Short mmCIF file of the C-alpha atoms (twelve columns), coordinates in Angstrom:
data_MODEL
# 
_entry.id   MODEL 
# 
loop_
_atom_site.group_PDB 
_atom_site.id 
_atom_site.type_symbol 
_atom_site.label_atom_id 
_atom_site.label_alt_id 
_atom_site.label_comp_id 
_atom_site.label_asym_id 
_atom_site.label_seq_id 
_atom_site.Cartn_x 
_atom_site.Cartn_y 
_atom_site.Cartn_z 
_atom_site.pdbx_PDB_model_num 
ATOM 1  C CA . MET A 1  87.430  85.587  91.200  1 
ATOM 2  C CA . VAL A 2  90.361  86.776  93.317  1 
ATOM 3  C CA . LEU A 3  90.865  88.442  96.677  1 
ATOM 4  C CA . ASP A 4  91.591  92.168  96.603  1 
ATOM 5  C CA . HIS A 5  93.610  93.298  99.607  1 
ATOM 6  C CA . LEU A 6  91.991  96.657  100.318 1 
ATOM 7  C CA . CYS A 7  94.726  97.565  102.805 1 
ATOM 8  C CA . ARG A 8  97.385  96.693  100.149 1 
ATOM 9  C CA . VAL A 9  99.165  94.327  102.562 1 
ATOM 10 C CA . ARG A 10 99.294  90.989  100.750 1 
ATOM 11 C CA . ARG A 11 99.938  89.023  103.974 1 
ATOM 12 C CA . CYS A 12 96.873  90.497  105.655 1 
ATOM 13 C CA . VAL A 13 94.088  88.003  106.366 1 
ATOM 14 C CA . ASN A 14 91.690  90.322  108.164 1 
ATOM 15 C CA . PRO A 15 88.311  89.578  106.503 1 
ATOM 16 C CA . GLU A 16 87.368  93.262  106.694 1 
ATOM 17 C CA . HIS A 17 90.373  94.092  104.494 1 
ATOM 18 C CA . LEU A 18 89.557  91.533  101.783 1 
ATOM 19 C CA . GLU A 19 87.055  91.707  98.953  1 
ATOM 20 C CA . VAL A 20 86.274  89.157  96.260  1 
ATOM 21 C CA . VAL A 21 86.480  90.794  92.825  1 
ATOM 22 C CA . THR A 22 87.258  89.811  89.246  1 
ATOM 23 C CA . GLN A 23 90.880  89.711  88.129  1 
ATOM 24 C CA . GLN A 24 90.238  92.742  85.895  1 
ATOM 25 C CA . GLN A 25 88.819  94.775  88.787  1 
ATOM 26 C CA . ASN A 26 91.769  93.803  90.963  1 
ATOM 27 C CA . VAL A 27 94.309  94.880  88.339  1 
ATOM 28 C CA . LEU A 28 92.538  98.167  87.638  1 
ATOM 29 C CA . ARG A 29 92.412  99.022  91.347  1 
ATOM 30 C CA . GLY A 30 96.182  98.648  91.590  1 
ATOM 31 C CA . ILE A 31 99.005  101.091 90.969  1 
ATOM 32 C CA . GLY A 32 100.816 99.159  88.230  1 
ATOM 33 C CA . ALA A 33 101.178 100.080 84.565  1 
ATOM 34 C CA . PRO A 34 97.894  98.458  83.427  1 
ATOM 35 C CA . SER A 35 95.842  100.466 85.906  1 
ATOM 36 C CA . VAL A 36 97.725  103.705 85.204  1 
ATOM 37 C CA . ASN A 37 97.206  103.327 81.447  1 
ATOM 38 C CA . ALA A 38 93.530  102.408 81.823  1 
ATOM 39 C CA . LYS A 39 92.915  105.601 83.813  1 
ATOM 40 C CA . ARG A 40 94.401  107.856 81.136  1 
ATOM 41 C CA . MET A 41 91.773  109.969 79.429  1 
ATOM 42 C CA . TYR A 42 93.984  111.440 76.667  1 
ATOM 43 C CA . CYS A 43 96.590  110.063 74.271  1 
ATOM 44 C CA . PRO A 44 100.181 111.370 74.513  1 
ATOM 45 C CA . ARG A 45 99.337  114.046 71.899  1 
ATOM 46 C CA . GLY A 46 96.309  115.247 73.894  1 
ATOM 47 C CA . HIS A 47 93.445  113.681 71.927  1 
ATOM 48 C CA . PRO A 48 90.627  112.253 74.069  1 
ATOM 49 C CA . TYR A 49 90.217  108.517 74.532  1 
ATOM 50 C CA . ASP A 50 86.478  108.520 73.875  1 
ATOM 51 C CA . GLU A 51 84.233  106.181 71.883  1 
ATOM 52 C CA . ALA A 52 84.491  108.202 68.672  1 
ATOM 53 C CA . ASN A 53 88.274  108.649 68.760  1 
ATOM 54 C CA . THR A 54 89.428  105.294 70.144  1 
ATOM 55 C CA . TYR A 55 89.763  101.850 68.658  1 
ATOM 56 C CA . ARG A 56 90.986  98.701  70.352  1 
ATOM 57 C CA . ASN A 57 93.159  95.929  69.005  1 
ATOM 58 C CA . ALA A 58 94.599  93.023  70.998  1 
ATOM 59 C CA . GLY A 59 93.549  94.673  74.275  1 
ATOM 60 C CA . ARG A 60 95.262  97.999  73.564  1 
ATOM 61 C CA . ARG A 61 93.738  101.429 72.890  1 
ATOM 62 C CA . TYR A 62 94.710  103.459 69.850  1 
ATOM 63 C CA . CYS A 63 93.908  107.073 69.040  1 
ATOM 64 C CA . ARG A 64 92.175  107.507 65.671  1 
ATOM 65 C CA . ALA A 65 93.273  111.157 65.347  1 
ATOM 66 C CA . CYS A 66 96.936  110.214 65.798  1 
ATOM 67 C CA . GLY A 67 96.509  107.444 63.220  1 
ATOM 68 C CA . ARG A 68 95.103  109.944 60.715  1 
ATOM 69 C CA . GLU A 69 97.996  112.318 61.406  1 
ATOM 70 C CA . ARG A 70 100.577 109.542 60.914  1 
ATOM 71 C CA . ARG A 71 99.001  108.514 57.599  1 
ATOM 72 C CA . ALA A 72 98.924  112.158 56.405  1 
ATOM 73 C CA . GLU A 73 102.650 112.564 57.151  1 
ATOM 74 C CA . LYS A 74 103.578 109.741 54.753  1 
# 
């Protein structure tokens, strides 16, 4: 568990501005690349990241439709 600084000021120690959350929750609440990518609902080609069209490998999401298109181009 880690402290999430709700006010986004890392030096802040006001208990009302701090919340204990998991590391994953803390990262996803942020504004960095991991949180931005996790919030994306569509792949770069516009296919949805849903259960039927998405597979995961080594913590990354991949679009099944794009994979089919790449294999068809070969």
